[in-house]
Structures are given as structure tokens and as C-alpha cells.
Amino acid sequence: MDNFVFYSPTRFIFGKKEELNTGTYVKQFEGKRVLIHFGGGSAERSGLLQRIRDSLSGQKISFVELGGVQPNPRSSLVYSGIELCRKEQIDFILAVGGGSVIDSAKAIAMGTVYNGDFRDFFEGKAKLTKALPLGVIPTIAAAGSEGSDRCVITHEEGMLKRGAGGEAIRPKFAIMNPELTMSLPPYQTASGAVDIMAHVMERYFSNTEETEVTDRLCEAILLTVVTQLPKVMRNPSDYGARANLMWAGMIAHNNSCGIGREQDWASHHLEHELSALYDCAHGAGLAVIFPAWMEYVLKHHAPDRLVQFAVRIFDCKMNYENPEETALAGIKALRNFWKNAGMPLSFKDLGAKEADIPVLLDKLGVDSHEEGKYVRLDRKACEEIYRLACINH
Amino acid sequence: MDNFVFYSPTRFIFGKKEELNTGTYVKQFEGKRVLIHFGGGSAERSGLLQRIRDSLSGQKISFVELGGVQPNPRSSLVYSGIELCRKEQIDFILAVGGGSVIDSAKAIAMGTVYNGDFRDFFEGKAKLTKALPLGVIPTIAAAGSEGSDRCVITHEEGMLKRGAGGEAIRPKFAIMNPELTMSLPPYQTASGAVDIMAHVMERYFSNTEETEVTDRLCEAILLTVVTQLPKVMRNPSDYGARANLMWAGMIAHNNSCGIGREQDWASHHLEHELSALYDCAHGAGLAVIFPAWMEYVLKHHAPDRLVQFAVRIFDCKMNYENPEETALAGIKALRNFWKNAGMPLSFKDLGAKEADIPVLLDKLGVDSHEEGKYVRLDRKACEEIYRLACINH
């Protein structure tokens, strides 16, 4: 196990109707003038926005609103948000929505108090030291952005999807009511679940030795998704299953599962180019990329962790004479699990084109650096994974 | 799953040699005049105290020292510590040692800034709202006090072992170097591991439904201890196994495993009377009490969770026709596991006397309240558990 620092100071308020207490928590963190940031019309139609407005008003907290965040959130809205926050002298940002909304809010929070282009943080030109405080009310179990200090923005100049982060943008509080996720379409629910699993798997496939406790924590989260997602797909109003998925999504990405070990974010990066180019759901893109990455890995790395994954998560029978077969059975089981939840498994399912692979590779910029840690990936390796992802299943 | 708030803002700095950075972290939390609180001579002999003194001096932080904390920490030393902190105008407490030292430091931290007897907090006469800030450097994987907002003190007037807590005494930082636990005697190491398992099990045995994610997290920690403790018993210098145990001990008690579910602390309370009366190691007492509690539970509650424990933690074969047999096999496996680590399993092993049971029951005060949640325990039930704990295995 490697040395590490673990710090997760967000206050998580979890359960039914907790959004009714939004004003109380904003007040606790001294928010007096709030930007409510959200996505499309569903937060309005469901009555959620109104409940939040009422809760803020109940505490005599004033607010302005900025909606319109798209999936794969765009830099143009971030610029608008920064301008609005400055003009309105906002001192607290409240993100109401999915990972895209939270990430957009984080970018606005960092940009508002920075004398320069917020894009600097995404290009390594500036180090994040301060931001407006923010609170979040997630409406999907997916990105885990409610407990993380990271955000991902699609910069429209070049359509580059890039990440940035630092302690300053970690949410002060997250109000998590699983009921808010019940109205999600099945495709979004499943995409979110894939994202949760991927966040764990990027940490699980690691060369660091003697990491039993984090291995087991990773497996705990994966087993939770494997048992709870089918329940939610059968009955979208299953509160218990929604609650388990939602908390799993937070643990999957506040680094509980990643401390003390080398992590491998190659699949995430390979996917980011897909969702940047085709504007697909991030989780759907991961369902296409991750098993292809695993197939590549099986050819270039000892199969031990793929085997452990197969046996412990999907109860595959251990083949002691030919562990590669067990590993392959695990990859197959993963694809089946995602397919049963309605996820795409290939470029074709996703609406991506094999002919675009050179474009994806160029955007990934993999000529100037290698991707991945568990297995190092050069351009040729990345190309092979994209090609594997073109095979229909 | 029940509604909950989860908040764990301690900064955990984990790994080899990290105690050399103590001064940096104390400075970060604005400590200028520090009380170093510790136990016996081992922290001095090992050179740990000197490394900490040097690190504080390196940051020009002044300090005074108070050693002598005993296992099952006593109120008299807490009073001395409070007096010393006031006299020396201490603004930060640094606890160096096991759970007893950390708990003693927490009690001093709350008492120093309170205009009254610190015992008030343990008797429900006062609500904790402020305390001196504290940092901790644990030297054993056990109590998890480094990540918790609770402490347990033995009040010498009446020899009552009681708990108290509140956000104010949660450590600001915990420096956790697994190397510091390598010199522990095997008995202390094993007692600590039992305490870790018990902290999880008090949360695992719950009537709350639909808690898959916390069930799985509980099992992750239990499986970690079950796989790592034997490695440490074979080779006390196994850094990886020590590291896994140490982090498991933190997760076991910062409530990661307990959120959203009813918890049952009856076994802990039944044990506290044993360690208060006989001054035995808390974990050793738990090794005697917990399986007896499980046997009692099996007679008075559906066996489902005991069965789940048996199958998932100790790989017991599921007996579908007679699940009680599976549950019993799990209890037996737990006792064997603890016995192999040198733990006592009965009153006799522990040096406790069956004739003292009425005294234990009186001190437990179980006439005025019932113990436990998973199964409610009146005086008769508690007596039955103590009697079961008298049987030799």
C-alpha cells in the first residue's frame, strides 16, 4: 500500500425530503446570495426547484437562477455563469441536477474568483487555490461529483473534454434524496450505474500490492451496483435500491476505493473523446470502452485481477488450469449485465464510427503522452482498444 | 435505508514515516502551544516521542507533555490534563498512542474549555459544543477513535466506564503510520483486531432493511481483518497487512459502515462492565461477549443475518434445510478465528468470575433501561449472555 492522504469533509445529508432543508444548510455555510444552477426543465416540472426556492426564501436567502446545463457541460455556459455571479455578487452556488450540473457549478465557482480564463485550470496553467463555496443536490446516482474535488468540462473551442480540480471546489454539503432519482429514464439510470462501476474499476485495476482493504471496498461497491441496478430497472420507484445505488455512487468517487494505490484512468479518457465527439451519455460510452480495454489488458498483463473481478463480482467459476478463461467469462458477464440494463456495447450501438478512430486518437493527444497505469497505452494500443470496441456483441 | 447525515472531516495522513510531518499539520491547524499526551514508556523507547518533539520544534511550536494514560483511561488523569492545559495555556492537543490515549485526550479537550466537571458530558448533563482542537497519532489498529467523535472514559468514582461525544472532539488530523504498530505484543494486536470486527458487527446486526451498500462495506472490513490478522500474527513486521488492518480500523468506526441503519451496541456495553471491573483489554472482553451475544440472538431472532455473516465472512456452507446450523457454524468459526489469534473465549480465560455477574448487571444499570436494538435485552437477557460467556470453548 502506498502512502496517501484521505480527506472528505463534505457534509452528506441523505434521505427522503431532505431538500426541504436546503436553506438551513446554505445558511450554515453563510450563503446570503445564491446562484441556483440547473439543467433542463425536469427540475422545474418535478417541483424540485420550487421546493428549493421556498426553502431558501424561508431562511431569507436571496437567489438568482441559471439553467440550461447540457450533458457534457459546455464552457460557454460556464462563462455566462461567471459573469452572472460577478454581476449579482453571488457568495454561494447551489447545483441542482446530475454530474454535468455539479461540474458546471464547480467551474463557475472557480472561475468567478479567478482573474483570468477559467480554462487555465484545465490546461495546467493555473493552480486552484480558491473558489466560491458550493452545495449540491444531485438528481442521479452516477458521477459522484457530490463528494469529489474534480470536474470535467467540454471546452467548445476544439470540443475538448478536460478535467480540473482542487480542494476549493469540493462541495460543502450534498443533499441526497434518492426519491429525486426515481423519475429518471431507464437509459440514464443505467448510464449512471455504469459510471459508478467504472469509477471503482479504474481504481481496482492497479499494480499496487497489499491493498486488501481497498480491494474489498471496491468489491463492496461493485456488488452493490450488480445487485441493485436490476431492481431499479424492474421497479424505478424502489426507494431502497435507489438509495443503495446513490450512496454507492458517492463512495465510488470520493476516493474511498482508491487510496494508497495506483489508479488507471485510461478508459475514462478514451471515453471522454467519444462523448465529446458524439455527445453520448458518458456511462454509455464507458459500457462500450471498458470491456474492450479489459480484453486488451488480458493480452498484455497477468490475468490475476481480471480473474479476481470475474470470481468475486460475477461469481464466475475459477478455472485453475486456464485462468484466462475465467477472466474472459468475467468480461462477458460484465457485458451481459450492462446489455440487460439497455446499455450499448459497441461503436455501432453508440452511433460512433470506426472511421473516426484517427480523429479520436488525435484529440486524445496520445502521441505526446501515454495513457493508463495498469497497462501503459501508446497510440497503437489505444487504437486497438477502439477497434475492439467496434466489434458487435 | 433510514435518513442519515454522514460527516467525516478528519484529514488522514497515512503511511511510512508520516509522523515526521507532525509539526507541519499542527501548524496548519494553528497550534502554537501543544500538549503531547501519551501512555507508557514504549512511545519514548521506540523514539516516536522524540521524532514528534523534533518535528514540533522544527516548526517552532512549543509543547508540554503528559504521559501515563492507562488502558481503560481514567478520569483522574483527565482532571490532571485539564488543569495542565489551563495552566499552560495549551491551544492544541496531540494524542500519541492507542485508543485509550486518544480518548483521554478527547476528554481533556472537552474539559479544558468547559466551566464545570467534564463528567457532565458522560452523564447527559451537558451538551458538547466546543473543545480544544486535537490531532492524533495512533499506534495500534483498534479503537478507530482517530476518525470518530466519541470517547470512553472510566470514571474512578464508581469505576464506571462511559462514553460521550460530539463534533467538537473529532480529530482535525490523524497521522497513521502502520510501522508504529509493528512492535505491539501479539495479544494487543489481536485485541485490536477484535475491537475492529466488533465495531463493524454492532452495525451489521440491524433490523433496518435495504442496506445492501453498508452490508457490503461491513463485509469488506470484516473480510479484511479475517485475511490480514493471521498474516500479522505470523509476521508482526508485515507492513502491508498492518496497513490494511490499520485503515480497516478507521473505516470500522467513522460510521462508514453504520449510516442509514439501526445499530446495536449491546455487546460493547456488556463488555465495558468487564473491562471496568477486571481491567482487561477491551477487545479481549469482546471476544468473550460477542459470540455469546450471537448465541442468545439465534434463539430470539430470525437467523438471516447470522447466516449471511457465516456464509460471506467465514465461507460456511449454506444449509438451506436448517439455516440455524449455518448460523451456528459461523459463530463457531468466529470463535476459532479469535482463538487462533490467542484471544480468550470465556470468563475463565479472561480471569472474570461467574459469581460477579450480579455486580456486572448492577453496574450496567439494565433495570432502568433495556440494552440493544437488534434484539432488546432486559436484565434477564443480559444475565443469560453473561452466563453463555462463562462456558469454556
PDB file of N, CA and C in Angstrom, chain B residues 147-179:
ATOM      1  N   GLY B 147     -10.888   8.494  13.940  1.00  0.00           N
ATOM      2  CA  GLY B 147     -11.849   9.032  12.977  1.00  0.00           C
ATOM      3  C   GLY B 147     -13.229   9.231  13.567  1.00  0.00           C
ATOM      4  N   SER B 148     -13.355   9.111  14.871  1.00  0.00           N
ATOM      5  CA  SER B 148     -14.684   9.190  15.482  1.00  0.00           C
ATOM      6  C   SER B 148     -14.839  10.439  16.339  1.00  0.00           C
ATOM      7  N   ASP B 149     -16.068  10.754  16.658  1.00  0.00           N
ATOM      8  CA  ASP B 149     -16.350  11.909  17.517  1.00  0.00           C
ATOM      9  C   ASP B 149     -16.758  11.433  18.921  1.00  0.00           C
ATOM     10  N   ARG B 150     -16.315  10.235  19.301  1.00  0.00           N
ATOM     11  CA  ARG B 150     -16.695   9.665  20.587  1.00  0.00           C
ATOM     12  C   ARG B 150     -15.465   9.389  21.444  1.00  0.00           C
ATOM     13  N   CYS B 151     -15.675   9.259  22.736  1.00  0.00           N
ATOM     14  CA  CYS B 151     -14.619   8.760  23.613  1.00  0.00           C
ATOM     15  C   CYS B 151     -15.234   8.039  24.791  1.00  0.00           C
ATOM     16  N   VAL B 152     -14.457   7.150  25.377  1.00  0.00           N
ATOM     17  CA  VAL B 152     -14.919   6.350  26.512  1.00  0.00           C
ATOM     18  C   VAL B 152     -13.919   6.518  27.650  1.00  0.00           C
ATOM     19  N   ILE B 153     -14.420   6.870  28.819  1.00  0.00           N
ATOM     20  CA  ILE B 153     -13.560   7.105  29.990  1.00  0.00           C
ATOM     21  C   ILE B 153     -14.078   6.261  31.160  1.00  0.00           C
ATOM     22  N   THR B 154     -13.127   5.741  31.953  1.00  0.00           N
ATOM     23  CA  THR B 154     -13.512   5.048  33.174  1.00  0.00           C
ATOM     24  C   THR B 154     -13.465   6.049  34.334  1.00  0.00           C
ATOM     25  N   HIS B 155     -14.635   6.350  34.861  1.00  0.00           N
ATOM     26  CA  HIS B 155     -14.733   7.304  35.970  1.00  0.00           C
ATOM     27  C   HIS B 155     -14.468   6.541  37.257  1.00  0.00           C
ATOM     28  N   GLU B 156     -13.381   6.940  37.934  1.00  0.00           N
ATOM     29  CA  GLU B 156     -12.931   6.139  39.069  1.00  0.00           C
ATOM     30  C   GLU B 156     -13.919   6.153  40.227  1.00  0.00           C
ATOM     31  N   GLU B 157     -14.661   7.242  40.336  1.00  0.00           N
ATOM     32  CA  GLU B 157     -15.702   7.251  41.360  1.00  0.00           C
ATOM     33  C   GLU B 157     -16.803   6.302  40.886  1.00  0.00           C
ATOM     34  N   GLY B 158     -16.802   5.079  41.403  1.00  0.00           N
ATOM     35  CA  GLY B 158     -17.770   4.063  40.998  1.00  0.00           C
ATOM     36  C   GLY B 158     -17.233   3.140  39.922  1.00  0.00           C
ATOM     37  N   MET B 159     -16.011   3.423  39.410  1.00  0.00           N
ATOM     38  CA  MET B 159     -15.413   2.629  38.335  1.00  0.00           C
ATOM     39  C   MET B 159     -16.421   2.375  37.214  1.00  0.00           C
ATOM     40  N   LEU B 160     -17.020   3.462  36.724  1.00  0.00           N
ATOM     41  CA  LEU B 160     -17.992   3.356  35.640  1.00  0.00           C
ATOM     42  C   LEU B 160     -17.332   3.735  34.322  1.00  0.00           C
ATOM     43  N   LYS B 161     -17.445   2.860  33.343  1.00  0.00           N
ATOM     44  CA  LYS B 161     -16.876   3.116  32.025  1.00  0.00           C
ATOM     45  C   LYS B 161     -17.995   3.640  31.135  1.00  0.00           C
ATOM     46  N   ARG B 162     -17.886   4.894  30.718  1.00  0.00           N
ATOM     47  CA  ARG B 162     -18.996   5.521  29.994  1.00  0.00           C
ATOM     48  C   ARG B 162     -18.486   6.327  28.795  1.00  0.00           C
ATOM     49  N   GLY B 163     -19.353   6.503  27.813  1.00  0.00           N
ATOM     50  CA  GLY B 163     -18.989   7.218  26.600  1.00  0.00           C
ATOM     51  C   GLY B 163     -19.641   8.580  26.489  1.00  0.00           C
ATOM     52  N   ALA B 164     -19.023   9.456  25.703  1.00  0.00           N
ATOM     53  CA  ALA B 164     -19.594  10.771  25.395  1.00  0.00           C
ATOM     54  C   ALA B 164     -19.055  11.189  24.028  1.00  0.00           C
ATOM     55  N   GLY B 165     -19.638  12.223  23.457  1.00  0.00           N
ATOM     56  CA  GLY B 165     -19.132  12.643  22.151  1.00  0.00           C
ATOM     57  C   GLY B 165     -19.808  13.861  21.581  1.00  0.00           C
ATOM     58  N   GLY B 166     -19.329  14.251  20.415  1.00  0.00           N
ATOM     59  CA  GLY B 166     -19.826  15.414  19.702  1.00  0.00           C
ATOM     60  C   GLY B 166     -18.775  15.861  18.695  1.00  0.00           C
ATOM     61  N   GLU B 167     -19.231  16.595  17.659  1.00  0.00           N
ATOM     62  CA  GLU B 167     -18.328  17.012  16.584  1.00  0.00           C
ATOM     63  C   GLU B 167     -17.048  17.669  17.092  1.00  0.00           C
ATOM     64  N   ALA B 168     -17.160  18.414  18.206  1.00  0.00           N
ATOM     65  CA  ALA B 168     -16.023  19.221  18.666  1.00  0.00           C
ATOM     66  C   ALA B 168     -14.783  18.390  18.982  1.00  0.00           C
ATOM     67  N   ILE B 169     -14.962  17.120  19.346  1.00  0.00           N
ATOM     68  CA  ILE B 169     -13.776  16.322  19.704  1.00  0.00           C
ATOM     69  C   ILE B 169     -13.318  15.398  18.570  1.00  0.00           C
ATOM     70  N   ARG B 170     -13.879  15.570  17.381  1.00  0.00           N
ATOM     71  CA  ARG B 170     -13.379  14.778  16.249  1.00  0.00           C
ATOM     72  C   ARG B 170     -11.980  15.296  15.891  1.00  0.00           C
ATOM     73  N   PRO B 171     -10.998  14.404  15.768  1.00  0.00           N
ATOM     74  CA  PRO B 171      -9.640  14.872  15.462  1.00  0.00           C
ATOM     75  C   PRO B 171      -9.578  15.683  14.164  1.00  0.00           C
ATOM     76  N   LYS B 172      -8.781  16.748  14.190  1.00  0.00           N
ATOM     77  CA  LYS B 172      -8.572  17.556  12.988  1.00  0.00           C
ATOM     78  C   LYS B 172      -7.746  16.773  11.982  1.00  0.00           C
ATOM     79  N   PHE B 173      -6.754  16.078  12.499  1.00  0.00           N
ATOM     80  CA  PHE B 173      -5.970  15.213  11.611  1.00  0.00           C
ATOM     81  C   PHE B 173      -5.564  13.961  12.371  1.00  0.00           C
ATOM     82  N   ALA B 174      -5.282  12.920  11.596  1.00  0.00           N
ATOM     83  CA  ALA B 174      -4.750  11.684  12.163  1.00  0.00           C
ATOM     84  C   ALA B 174      -3.575  11.269  11.293  1.00  0.00           C
ATOM     85  N   ILE B 175      -2.414  11.139  11.918  1.00  0.00           N
ATOM     86  CA  ILE B 175      -1.235  10.658  11.201  1.00  0.00           C
ATOM     87  C   ILE B 175      -1.115   9.172  11.518  1.00  0.00           C
ATOM     88  N   MET B 176      -1.281   8.347  10.499  1.00  0.00           N
ATOM     89  CA  MET B 176      -1.354   6.904  10.712  1.00  0.00           C
ATOM     90  C   MET B 176      -0.198   6.204   9.986  1.00  0.00           C
ATOM     91  N   ASN B 177       0.798   5.822  10.739  1.00  0.00           N
ATOM     92  CA  ASN B 177       1.931   5.093  10.177  1.00  0.00           C
ATOM     93  C   ASN B 177       1.869   3.649  10.675  1.00  0.00           C
ATOM     94  N   PRO B 178       1.549   2.702   9.779  1.00  0.00           N
ATOM     95  CA  PRO B 178       1.422   1.296  10.196  1.00  0.00           C
ATOM     96  C   PRO B 178       2.690   0.741  10.820  1.00  0.00           C
ATOM     97  N   GLU B 179       3.845   1.307  10.485  1.00  0.00           N
ATOM     98  CA  GLU B 179       5.105   0.846  11.088  1.00  0.00           C
ATOM     99  C   GLU B 179       5.063   0.972  12.614  1.00  0.00           C
TER     100      GLU B 179
END
